[in-house]
Tab-separated table of C-alpha atoms in Angstrom:
chain	number	residue	atom	x	y	z
A	29	MET	CA	23.327	-23.061	96.539
A	30	LYS	CA	24.960	-18.986	96.699
A	31	THR	CA	27.184	-18.326	99.463
A	32	ARG	CA	26.615	-14.669	99.735
A	33	ASN	CA	23.498	-14.727	100.940
A	34	PRO	CA	23.513	-15.688	104.662
A	35	TYR	CA	20.200	-16.053	104.425
A	36	GLU	CA	21.082	-19.827	102.984
A	37	LEU	CA	22.399	-23.271	104.879
A	38	ILE	CA	23.924	-25.701	103.406
A	39	VAL	CA	20.451	-27.649	104.784
A	40	ARG	CA	22.053	-31.882	103.980
A	41	GLN	CA	25.543	-32.713	104.907
A	42	THR	CA	27.616	-33.402	102.522
A	43	LYS	CA	31.895	-34.411	102.065
A	44	LEU	CA	32.399	-31.699	98.772
A	45	PRO	CA	34.450	-28.987	100.147
A	46	ILE	CA	32.742	-26.066	99.947
A	47	SER	CA	35.476	-24.376	97.840
A	48	LEU	CA	33.464	-26.197	94.376
A	49	LEU	CA	30.665	-23.735	94.413
A	50	ASP	CA	33.037	-21.350	93.881
A	51	GLU	CA	34.159	-22.955	90.933
A	52	LYS	CA	32.936	-20.107	87.353
A	53	LYS	CA	35.490	-17.185	89.242
A	54	ILE	CA	38.246	-19.827	89.873
A	55	SER	CA	38.071	-20.696	85.886
A	56	LEU	CA	37.256	-17.653	85.112
A	57	VAL	CA	40.396	-16.431	86.503
A	58	HIS	CA	42.726	-19.614	85.471
A	59	LYS	CA	41.280	-17.801	81.316
A	60	ALA	CA	42.370	-15.095	82.066
A	61	GLU	CA	45.499	-15.882	83.248
A	62	ALA	CA	45.677	-17.966	80.054
A	63	THR	CA	45.001	-15.093	77.382
A	64	GLN	CA	47.133	-12.655	79.263
A	65	GLN	CA	50.100	-12.294	77.164
A	66	GLN	CA	47.525	-12.024	73.805
A	67	TYR	CA	47.024	-9.334	71.995
A	68	SER	CA	44.012	-7.496	71.634
A	69	ALA	CA	42.306	-5.095	69.130
A	70	GLU	CA	40.361	-3.340	71.793
A	71	GLN	CA	42.925	-1.684	73.200
A	72	ASP	CA	44.604	0.144	69.901
A	73	ARG	CA	40.977	2.591	70.532
A	74	HIS	CA	43.021	4.650	73.227
A	75	ARG	CA	45.943	5.008	71.908
A	76	ILE	CA	46.324	8.212	70.825
A	77	ARG	CA	47.273	8.433	66.931
A	78	GLU	CA	48.650	10.425	64.719
A	79	ASP	CA	46.708	13.058	61.922
A	80	ASP	CA	47.743	12.502	58.618
A	81	GLY	CA	44.696	14.784	57.348
A	82	VAL	CA	43.250	11.675	55.407
A	83	ARG	CA	39.525	11.460	56.289
A	84	ASP	CA	36.388	7.908	55.080
A	85	LEU	CA	34.558	10.206	52.549
A	86	ALA	CA	31.269	10.346	54.192
A	87	LYS	CA	28.271	8.470	51.960
A	88	GLN	CA	25.668	10.312	50.596
A	89	PRO	CA	22.547	10.087	52.278
A	90	HIS	CA	20.516	10.693	48.691
A	91	PHE	CA	22.213	8.032	47.831
A	92	LYS	CA	20.283	5.731	49.663
A	93	ALA	CA	16.964	6.995	47.990
A	94	GLY	CA	14.392	3.870	47.842
A	95	GLN	CA	16.095	1.731	50.054
A	96	SER	CA	13.951	3.342	53.410
A	97	LYS	CA	12.072	1.033	55.402
A	98	ARG	CA	9.211	2.766	54.824
A	99	LEU	CA	9.450	2.415	51.145
A	100	TRP	CA	9.357	-1.520	51.345
A	101	ASN	CA	6.462	-1.390	53.796
A	102	GLU	CA	4.579	-0.120	51.199
A	103	LEU	CA	5.433	-2.264	48.405
A	104	PHE	CA	4.776	-5.325	50.858
A	105	LYS	CA	0.951	-3.699	51.024
A	106	VAL	CA	0.589	-3.507	47.134
A	107	LEU	CA	2.738	-7.223	46.748
A	108	ASP	CA	-0.073	-8.263	49.125
A	109	SER	CA	-2.995	-6.503	48.335
A	110	SER	CA	-2.322	-7.402	44.123
A	111	ASP	CA	-4.176	-10.136	42.121
A	112	VAL	CA	-1.603	-9.663	38.671
A	113	VAL	CA	1.807	-8.306	39.709
A	114	LEU	CA	3.381	-5.800	36.331
A	115	TYR	CA	6.343	-5.654	36.656
A	116	VAL	CA	7.617	-2.298	35.070
A	117	LEU	CA	11.446	-1.514	33.364
A	118	ASP	CA	12.945	0.453	32.158
A	119	ALA	CA	13.464	-1.189	28.158
A	120	ARG	CA	17.423	1.199	28.079
A	121	ASP	CA	18.369	-1.428	30.955
A	122	PRO	CA	15.805	-4.168	31.528
A	123	MET	CA	18.164	-6.447	33.915
A	124	GLY	CA	19.696	-3.320	35.186
A	125	THR	CA	15.832	-2.669	36.193
A	126	ARG	CA	15.172	-6.347	37.422
A	127	SER	CA	15.495	-7.697	41.178
A	128	SER	CA	16.625	-11.256	41.676
A	129	TYR	CA	14.900	-10.591	45.499
A	130	ILE	CA	11.665	-10.132	44.389
A	131	GLU	CA	10.889	-12.235	41.468
A	132	LYS	CA	11.826	-15.075	44.311
A	133	TYR	CA	9.552	-14.469	46.981
A	134	LEU	CA	6.669	-13.363	44.551
A	135	LYS	CA	7.696	-16.726	43.395
A	136	THR	CA	7.931	-18.876	46.595
A	137	GLU	CA	5.628	-16.592	48.993
A	138	LYS	CA	2.899	-15.806	46.180
A	139	PRO	CA	2.955	-18.479	42.819
A	140	HIS	CA	-0.319	-17.707	42.850
A	141	LYS	CA	-0.383	-14.010	41.994
A	142	HIS	CA	0.075	-13.906	38.814
A	143	PHE	CA	3.382	-12.274	37.070
A	144	ILE	CA	3.411	-9.544	34.082
A	145	PHE	CA	7.346	-7.891	32.157
A	146	VAL	CA	6.532	-4.530	30.971
A	147	ILE	CA	8.960	-3.029	29.077
A	148	ASN	CA	8.437	0.702	29.060
A	149	LYS	CA	10.603	3.527	27.462
A	150	VAL	CA	10.125	1.350	24.000
A	151	ASP	CA	10.866	4.858	22.346
A	152	LEU	CA	14.379	5.114	23.918
A	153	VAL	CA	15.683	2.501	21.884
A	154	PRO	CA	15.764	0.866	18.903
A	155	VAL	CA	13.020	-1.337	17.768
A	156	TRP	CA	15.200	-5.220	16.679
A	157	ILE	CA	16.760	-3.919	21.205
A	158	THR	CA	13.344	-3.933	22.294
A	159	LYS	CA	12.047	-7.529	19.995
A	160	ARG	CA	15.426	-9.263	21.514
A	161	TRP	CA	15.190	-7.710	25.284
A	162	LYS	CA	10.357	-9.551	24.857
A	163	ALA	CA	12.057	-12.638	23.669
A	164	ILE	CA	14.598	-13.171	26.116
A	165	LEU	CA	12.365	-12.204	29.726
A	166	SER	CA	9.604	-14.274	27.651
A	167	GLN	CA	11.299	-17.380	28.478
A	168	GLU	CA	10.900	-16.504	32.076
A	169	TYR	CA	7.325	-14.752	32.584
A	170	PRO	CA	4.619	-13.757	29.999
A	171	THR	CA	6.178	-9.454	28.767
A	172	MET	CA	4.426	-7.016	27.104
A	173	VAL	CA	5.802	-3.943	25.659
A	174	PHE	CA	5.033	-0.061	26.446
A	175	HIS	CA	5.196	3.320	25.513
A	176	ALA	CA	4.393	5.535	27.862
A	177	ASP	CA	2.481	8.725	26.095
A	178	LEU	CA	-1.225	10.082	26.690
A	179	ASN	CA	-2.042	11.181	23.014
A	180	LYS	CA	-1.037	8.025	21.151
A	181	PRO	CA	0.629	4.867	23.507
A	182	ILE	CA	2.096	2.234	22.482
A	183	GLY	CA	0.825	-1.618	23.160
A	184	LYS	CA	-2.150	-0.001	25.167
A	185	VAL	CA	-4.825	-1.968	23.531
A	186	ALA	CA	-2.451	-5.067	24.161
A	187	LEU	CA	-1.785	-4.703	27.325
A	188	LEU	CA	-6.110	-3.900	28.657
A	189	GLY	CA	-6.662	-7.034	26.878
A	190	LEU	CA	-4.650	-8.851	28.942
A	191	LEU	CA	-6.513	-7.343	32.370
A	192	ARG	CA	-9.683	-7.484	30.662
A	193	GLN	CA	-9.449	-11.341	30.495
A	194	LEU	CA	-7.359	-11.920	33.744
A	195	SER	CA	-10.850	-10.187	35.498
A	196	SER	CA	-12.917	-12.461	33.657
A	197	LEU	CA	-10.326	-15.167	35.151
A	198	HIS	CA	-11.166	-14.296	38.184
A	199	SER	CA	-15.164	-13.255	37.777
A	200	LYS	CA	-16.350	-16.379	39.371
A	201	HIS	CA	-15.142	-15.730	42.697
A	202	ARG	CA	-14.603	-11.507	42.678
A	203	GLN	CA	-16.087	-9.110	41.246
A	204	GLN	CA	-12.608	-6.977	41.181
A	205	ILE	CA	-9.390	-8.043	40.902
A	206	SER	CA	-6.222	-5.895	41.429
A	207	VAL	CA	-2.938	-4.825	39.611
A	208	GLY	CA	0.158	-3.700	41.229
A	209	ILE	CA	3.019	-1.501	38.876
A	210	ILE	CA	5.659	-2.308	40.943
A	211	GLY	CA	9.451	-1.476	39.870
A	212	TYR	CA	13.136	1.168	39.806
A	213	PRO	CA	12.293	3.723	40.010
A	214	ASN	CA	11.519	6.311	37.575
A	215	VAL	CA	11.220	3.436	35.084
A	216	GLY	CA	7.305	5.570	34.205
A	217	LYS	CA	4.675	3.180	36.215
A	218	SER	CA	2.681	6.058	37.267
A	219	SER	CA	2.864	7.538	33.485
A	220	ILE	CA	1.801	3.723	32.234
A	221	ILE	CA	-1.593	4.444	34.276
A	222	ASN	CA	-1.983	8.249	32.768
A	223	ALA	CA	-1.864	5.904	29.432
A	224	LEU	CA	-4.138	3.259	30.696
A	225	ARG	CA	-6.780	6.115	31.956
A	226	ASN	CA	-6.214	8.673	29.192
A	227	LYS	CA	-5.858	10.503	32.003
A	228	LYS	CA	-3.600	12.087	34.275
A	229	VAL	CA	-4.409	11.137	37.434
A	230	CYS	CA	-0.990	10.033	39.167
A	231	LYS	CA	1.320	12.565	39.396
A	232	VAL	CA	4.460	11.977	37.061
A	233	ALA	CA	7.860	13.664	36.684
A	234	PRO	CA	11.147	12.910	34.825
A	235	LEU	CA	12.327	12.313	38.450
A	236	ALA	CA	12.971	10.194	40.578
A	237	GLY	CA	11.076	9.856	44.069
A	238	GLU	CA	7.819	11.837	42.407
A	239	THR	CA	5.168	9.006	43.786
A	240	LYS	CA	5.265	9.152	48.028
A	241	VAL	CA	2.651	6.060	48.842
A	242	TRP	CA	0.708	3.578	47.242
A	243	GLN	CA	-2.881	4.868	45.731
A	244	TYR	CA	-5.862	2.889	44.056
A	245	VAL	CA	-7.299	3.706	41.009
A	246	THR	CA	-10.293	2.892	39.238
A	247	LEU	CA	-9.678	1.449	35.317
A	248	MET	CA	-12.425	-0.033	34.979
A	249	LYS	CA	-15.311	-1.000	37.016
A	250	SER	CA	-13.922	-4.892	37.513
A	251	ILE	CA	-9.604	-3.603	37.455
A	252	PHE	CA	-8.469	-1.296	40.225
A	253	LEU	CA	-4.475	-0.338	39.464
A	254	ILE	CA	-2.182	0.542	42.442
A	255	ASP	CA	0.624	2.274	42.129
A	256	CYS	CA	3.681	1.816	43.784
A	257	PRO	CA	6.135	4.132	45.179
A	258	GLY	CA	9.819	3.011	43.481
A	259	VAL	CA	12.233	0.489	45.795
A	260	VAL	CA	16.165	0.597	44.654
A	261	TYR	CA	17.273	-2.827	45.315
A	262	PRO	CA	20.501	-2.884	47.176
A	263	GLU	CA	22.002	-5.882	45.008
A	264	GLY	CA	25.771	-4.247	44.791
A	265	ALA	CA	24.762	-1.334	42.577
A	266	THR	CA	27.694	1.273	42.828
A	267	GLU	CA	26.781	5.346	43.307
A	268	ALA	CA	27.493	5.681	39.491
A	269	GLU	CA	25.369	3.350	38.284
A	270	LEU	CA	22.476	4.686	40.790
A	271	VAL	CA	22.857	8.424	39.426
A	272	MET	CA	22.758	6.636	34.793
A	273	LYS	CA	19.371	4.707	36.653
A	274	GLY	CA	18.265	7.979	37.912
A	275	VAL	CA	18.062	6.860	41.271
A	276	VAL	CA	19.113	10.450	42.393
A	277	ARG	CA	18.155	13.597	41.386
A	278	VAL	CA	21.368	15.243	39.791
A	279	GLU	CA	20.644	18.411	42.070
A	280	TYR	CA	21.465	16.619	45.335
A	281	LEU	CA	24.641	15.357	43.652
A	282	GLN	CA	27.680	17.475	45.222
A	283	GLN	CA	30.458	16.836	42.640
A	284	PRO	CA	28.590	15.832	39.146
A	285	ASP	CA	31.722	15.761	37.239
A	286	LEU	CA	32.303	12.848	38.561
A	287	TYR	CA	30.517	11.212	36.712
A	288	ILE	CA	30.637	12.091	33.955
A	289	ARG	CA	33.203	9.568	32.761
A	290	ASP	CA	30.530	7.102	32.688
A	291	VAL	CA	28.313	8.790	30.357
A	292	LEU	CA	31.139	8.998	28.008
A	293	ASP	CA	31.186	5.120	28.090
A	294	ARG	CA	27.674	4.770	27.284
A	295	VAL	CA	27.270	7.375	24.428
A	296	ARG	CA	28.105	7.297	21.291
A	297	PRO	CA	31.047	10.402	20.062
A	298	GLU	CA	28.132	10.958	17.636
A	299	TYR	CA	25.041	11.803	19.088
A	300	LEU	CA	27.218	13.601	21.574
A	301	ARG	CA	28.714	16.152	18.864
A	302	VAL	CA	25.234	16.405	17.528
A	303	ARG	CA	23.130	17.534	20.215
A	304	TYR	CA	25.983	19.707	21.845
A	305	ARG	CA	26.796	20.923	18.902
A	306	LEU	CA	30.883	20.246	19.319
A	307	PRO	CA	33.265	20.859	16.244
A	308	GLN	CA	34.718	17.847	14.049
A	309	GLU	CA	37.548	19.227	15.033
A	310	THR	CA	38.948	19.900	18.599
A	311	PRO	CA	39.746	23.915	19.165
A	312	ALA	CA	43.062	24.393	21.205
A	313	ILE	CA	42.490	24.876	24.626
A	314	ASP	CA	44.780	24.906	26.947
A	315	ARG	CA	45.947	21.343	24.645
A	316	GLU	CA	47.291	19.898	21.792
A	317	PRO	CA	44.251	20.418	18.686
A	318	THR	CA	42.898	17.171	16.985
A	319	THR	CA	41.230	15.977	13.926
A	320	ASP	CA	40.582	12.514	14.686
A	321	ALA	CA	36.480	13.553	14.173
A	322	SER	CA	35.923	9.141	14.892
A	323	ASN	CA	37.688	9.853	17.999
A	324	PRO	CA	38.529	12.910	19.311
A	325	SER	CA	40.755	13.281	21.914
A	326	TRP	CA	37.567	14.969	24.504
A	327	LEU	CA	36.456	12.121	24.265
A	328	THR	CA	38.475	10.613	27.220
A	329	ASP	CA	39.082	13.771	29.189
A	330	THR	CA	36.799	14.318	30.766
A	331	GLU	CA	37.512	18.035	31.781
A	332	LEU	CA	38.287	18.898	28.232
A	333	PHE	CA	34.834	17.520	27.236
A	334	LEU	CA	33.276	20.198	30.047
A	335	GLU	CA	35.117	23.422	28.439
A	336	LEU	CA	33.364	22.714	25.132
A	337	VAL	CA	30.551	22.055	26.558
A	338	SER	CA	29.934	24.996	28.880
A	339	ARG	CA	31.652	26.987	25.627
A	340	GLN	CA	29.074	25.985	23.108
A	341	THR	CA	25.739	26.688	25.909
A	342	GLY	CA	27.516	29.775	27.180
A	343	LYS	CA	27.690	27.934	30.800
A	344	LEU	CA	30.469	31.042	31.764
A	345	LEU	CA	31.889	32.698	35.065
A	346	LYS	CA	33.987	35.816	35.514
A	347	GLY	CA	36.015	36.373	33.491
A	348	GLY	CA	34.998	33.671	30.840
A	349	GLU	CA	35.792	30.726	32.477
A	350	PRO	CA	33.923	27.367	32.358
A	351	ASP	CA	31.186	26.369	34.552
A	352	LEU	CA	31.768	22.979	34.773
A	353	MET	CA	29.640	21.960	37.965
A	354	THR	CA	26.806	23.293	35.992
A	355	THR	CA	27.578	22.166	32.729
A	356	ALA	CA	27.582	18.629	34.116
A	357	LYS	CA	24.776	18.608	36.075
A	358	ARG	CA	23.305	19.388	32.977
A	359	ILE	CA	24.857	16.536	30.601
A	360	LEU	CA	23.458	14.788	33.561
A	361	ASN	CA	20.372	15.840	33.247
A	362	ASP	CA	20.087	15.444	30.012
A	363	PHE	CA	21.139	11.437	30.198
A	364	GLN	CA	18.556	11.047	33.247
A	365	ARG	CA	15.404	11.903	31.044
A	366	GLY	CA	16.514	10.515	27.198
A	367	LYS	CA	17.483	13.295	25.642
A	368	LEU	CA	21.190	11.106	25.459
A	369	PRO	CA	21.107	7.786	22.764
A	370	TYR	CA	21.823	4.884	25.944
A	371	PHE	CA	20.722	1.489	25.808
A	372	VAL	CA	21.965	-1.722	26.915
A	373	LYS	CA	22.991	-5.188	24.292
A	374	PRO	CA	20.987	-7.555	24.664
A	375	PRO	CA	22.459	-11.323	23.631
A	376	PRO	CA	23.405	-12.929	20.837
A	377	GLU	CA	20.490	-14.066	19.092
A	378	PRO	CA	21.277	-18.195	18.605
A	379	GLU	CA	21.832	-18.548	14.922
A	380	GLU	CA	19.194	-21.759	14.329
A	381	ASP	CA	16.623	-19.724	16.818
A	382	LYS	CA	16.568	-16.557	14.104
A	383	LYS	CA	16.843	-18.506	11.123
A	384	ASP	CA	13.940	-19.874	12.553
A	385	ARG	CA	11.871	-16.089	12.906
A	386	GLU	CA	12.861	-15.060	9.800
A	387	GLY	CA	11.186	-17.458	8.197
A	388	GLU	CA	8.251	-17.388	10.364
A	389	MET	CA	8.135	-13.252	9.486
A	390	ILE	CA	8.359	-13.591	5.100
A	391	GLU	CA	5.804	-16.161	5.867
A	392	GLU	CA	3.281	-14.873	7.801
A	393	MET	CA	4.168	-11.710	5.642
A	394	VAL	CA	2.917	-13.040	2.794
A	395	LYS	CA	0.017	-14.467	4.104
A	396	ASP	CA	-1.059	-11.177	4.658
A	397	LEU	CA	-0.373	-10.317	0.977
A	398	ALA	CA	-2.447	-12.741	-0.355
A	399	GLU	CA	-4.924	-12.317	1.369
A	400	GLU	CA	-4.727	-8.454	0.977
A	401	LEU	CA	-4.852	-9.176	-2.437
A	402	ASP	CA	-8.188	-11.403	-2.387
A	403	GLU	CA	-10.028	-9.171	-0.680
A	404	GLY	CA	-10.469	-6.934	-4.489
A	405	ASP	CA	-14.623	-5.264	-5.393
A	406	GLU	CA	-16.474	-7.835	-7.435
A	407	GLY	CA	-15.222	-8.283	-10.866
A	408	ASP	CA	-11.964	-8.390	-9.793
A	409	PHE	CA	-10.086	-11.069	-10.933
A	410	THR	CA	-8.052	-12.334	-8.086
A	411	PRO	CA	-5.123	-14.905	-9.896
A	412	GLY	CA	-4.695	-18.068	-8.514
A	413	ILE	CA	-1.883	-19.485	-6.055
A	414	LYS	CA	0.913	-20.968	-7.016
A	415	PRO	CA	3.871	-23.006	-5.506
A	416	LEU	CA	7.152	-20.819	-6.025
A	417	ASN	CA	10.551	-22.364	-7.452
A	418	SER	CA	12.195	-23.532	-3.908
A	419	SER	CA	14.929	-22.358	-5.012
A	420	LEU	CA	13.790	-18.709	-5.196
A	421	ALA	CA	12.283	-19.288	-1.929
A	422	ALA	CA	15.641	-20.266	-0.507
A	423	ALA	CA	16.919	-17.057	-1.644
A	424	ILE	CA	14.564	-14.789	-0.629
A	425	GLU	CA	14.619	-16.088	2.914
A	426	SER	CA	18.212	-16.050	2.658
A	427	GLY	CA	18.391	-12.478	1.795
A	428	LEU	CA	20.821	-13.053	-1.127
A	429	VAL	CA	17.586	-12.507	-3.858
A	430	GLU	CA	18.439	-8.304	-4.919
A	431	ASP	CA	15.712	-6.936	-7.902
A	432	VAL	CA	15.803	-10.155	-10.260
A	433	ASP	CA	13.371	-10.132	-12.943
A	434	MET	CA	10.552	-12.387	-11.387
A	435	ASP	CA	9.396	-13.431	-14.828
A	436	ALA	CA	12.183	-15.657	-15.940
A	437	VAL	CA	11.421	-17.674	-12.967
A	438	SER	CA	9.776	-20.936	-13.747
A	439	THR	CA	6.241	-21.536	-12.075
A	440	ASP	CA	5.353	-24.273	-14.263
A	441	ASP	CA	3.248	-21.812	-16.934
A	442	ASP	CA	1.089	-25.310	-17.861
A	443	GLU	CA	-0.490	-25.444	-14.736
A	444	PRO	CA	-3.926	-23.417	-15.858
A	445	VAL	CA	-4.852	-20.343	-13.551
A	446	HIS	CA	-8.066	-19.998	-11.937
A	447	ASP	CA	-10.181	-17.430	-10.015
A	448	LEU	CA	-10.561	-18.249	-6.674
A	449	ASN	CA	-13.869	-16.213	-6.520
A	450	ASP	CA	-15.454	-18.395	-7.718
A	451	GLY	CA	-15.765	-20.963	-5.696
A	452	GLU	CA	-15.268	-23.788	-8.485
A	453	HIS	CA	-12.101	-24.822	-7.743
A	454	PRO	CA	-11.369	-26.508	-4.355
A	455	GLU	CA	-8.448	-28.426	-5.759
A	456	THR	CA	-6.063	-25.192	-5.761
A	457	ILE	CA	-3.982	-25.498	-2.910
A	458	PRO	CA	-5.195	-21.604	-0.223
A	459	ALA	CA	-2.006	-20.012	0.819
A	460	LYS	CA	-1.935	-20.382	4.626
A	461	GLU	CA	-1.329	-24.636	3.520
A	462	SER	CA	2.028	-24.473	1.769
A	463	GLN	CA	5.049	-22.019	3.025
A	464	ASN	CA	6.493	-20.889	0.141
A	465	THR	CA	3.361	-19.600	-2.289
A	466	VAL	CA	2.634	-16.178	-3.353
A	467	GLU	CA	0.115	-14.769	-6.326
A	468	ALA	CA	1.015	-15.543	-9.320
A	469	LEU	CA	1.514	-11.910	-10.297
A	470	SER	CA	2.665	-9.719	-12.580
A	471	GLY	CA	6.520	-9.134	-13.180
A	472	LYS	CA	6.163	-5.951	-12.016
A	473	GLN	CA	3.893	-6.599	-9.073
A	474	ARG	CA	6.625	-9.686	-8.585
A	475	ARG	CA	9.226	-7.351	-7.778
A	476	ARG	CA	7.065	-5.181	-5.439
A	477	LEU	CA	6.396	-8.328	-3.549
A	478	HIS	CA	9.808	-9.982	-3.653
A	479	ARG	CA	10.701	-5.572	-2.192
A	480	ALA	CA	8.264	-5.350	0.643
A	481	LEU	CA	9.524	-8.267	2.178
A	482	LYS	CA	13.334	-7.367	1.757
A	483	ARG	CA	12.137	-3.964	3.452
A	484	GLN	CA	10.975	-5.657	6.500
A	485	GLN	CA	13.307	-7.943	6.949
A	486	GLY	CA	15.338	-6.964	9.912
A	487	ARG	CA	12.377	-5.313	11.248
A	488	ALA	CA	9.927	-6.737	13.917
A	489	GLY	CA	7.049	-9.011	13.672
A	490	ARG	CA	4.066	-8.098	12.929
A	491	HIS	CA	2.217	-9.299	15.454
A	492	PHE	CA	4.695	-7.137	18.465
A	493	TYR	CA	4.825	-3.341	16.393
A	494	LYS	CA	2.365	-4.260	14.376
A	495	GLU	CA	0.245	-1.059	16.360
A	496	LEU	CA	3.611	0.993	15.824
A	497	ARG	CA	3.319	0.676	12.050
A	498	GLU	CA	-0.638	1.532	12.317
A	499	HIS	CA	0.526	3.965	14.438
A	500	ARG	CA	2.586	5.883	12.391
A	501	SER	CA	0.218	5.262	8.908
A	502	PRO	CA	-2.980	7.233	9.283
A	503	LYS	CA	-4.387	4.932	7.211
A	504	GLY	CA	-2.373	2.139	8.343
A	505	ILE	CA	0.137	-0.621	5.991
A	506	LYS	CA	-2.285	-3.251	5.399
A	507	ALA	CA	-4.163	-0.390	3.206
A	508	GLU	CA	-0.812	1.596	2.236
A	509	LEU	CA	-0.204	-2.270	0.887
A	510	ARG	CA	-3.419	-2.350	-0.982
A	511	SER	CA	-3.741	0.390	-2.452
A	512	ARG	CA	0.156	-0.761	-3.867
A	513	MET	CA	-0.994	-3.564	-5.110
A	514	GLN	CA	-4.226	-2.528	-6.632
A	515	LYS	CA	-2.454	0.707	-8.957
A	516	THR	CA	-0.317	-2.357	-9.805
A	517	ARG	CA	-3.054	-4.746	-11.102
A	518	PRO	CA	-4.025	-5.064	-15.357
């Protein structure tokens, strides 16, 4: 009952006092009296403070690029409309361009969608770096490698084959499938679409934020591609990391020289010296000169490094003063566009996996060379296959054998040599049934085979970078090996 309302009356008489109706007000008074002596931080807002001239630096709005609500809405539109999701990663820093939030969202909310990693820009890192990252990421999701180039792309055939298989998998339920391409800004999403279409259908630039909205692109009659704007995942990335990853455009930076220290920490000194033609001996620029080429003084002094580069490139102001800001912007642009080599090293490979991988690689190479030698002209004599000495096989796998005389190795000379082309000796051991088997070649041919095995050690497997090797050789690696081995036949 409200006592303030004069139109409300007590209909039923009770023995309770009327003061109980104002119990809330009385309790607030007692509460205020109890907390009267406590400190209140809100009262300090009205106090006059002495100005010490120090202000908190406001964060530039450009560092929030890729984090707007509009871009996240575009991302979720692509995820909802896609049957297959291609997550594009930068080969220089795959883990830095991943988002655990999106992966968890797809795993929990969209488990029926096919999720595939695509490592792009593999031309900017060594082969062993790409191979190791591919092995690590393949443990979680299917992983492909790609180099987006309109003229000579790498990985295009494998990616198209995978998309065709996924399309045929859904052919019973639908006629077309949609493939969404998502990822961090400036990782090459639109460039992958152009490479798959073999023409420029999406606008691309070596800058972040070129794609504004999602767009459909027809790859073939049964496959559609969806290009998505790059989205930055707010997971504690610093401003320097955003600049190094190419999220923020260099022309928007007010103090670009603050991020040169991060470039020096990531790029080797010899690459910087070659790129900007820095001298071996650091000249004296109001400082003590140094002659240590391995650890020059400009490696620890950012201002000295900018002065040297500005003088070498002719970026000077009035009176011959070096233009440090323009030079810093040029260095950051070179870093973002891949002109300065840089990559994040993957975790080391376990020794057991490394030995197994080397053994499989040698076995596959021996099989390929044996098959190539079998593909001779009619009438050519193809020698039979003999098992190698176990000690020799172990030495080849471990890489300890140098250019030794292969004729001195015991290979059971009493065993007759058969012609595999006549088909009269089924008891001959084929190459695919023995791991340590090669053709019974002459000593010179064996030495050539051994050198070929040595050259292939440390490279990626043939199933991984076979397209790259064939791309560099017009006739392909197999044709080259076949021609070399045929020249050495008696």
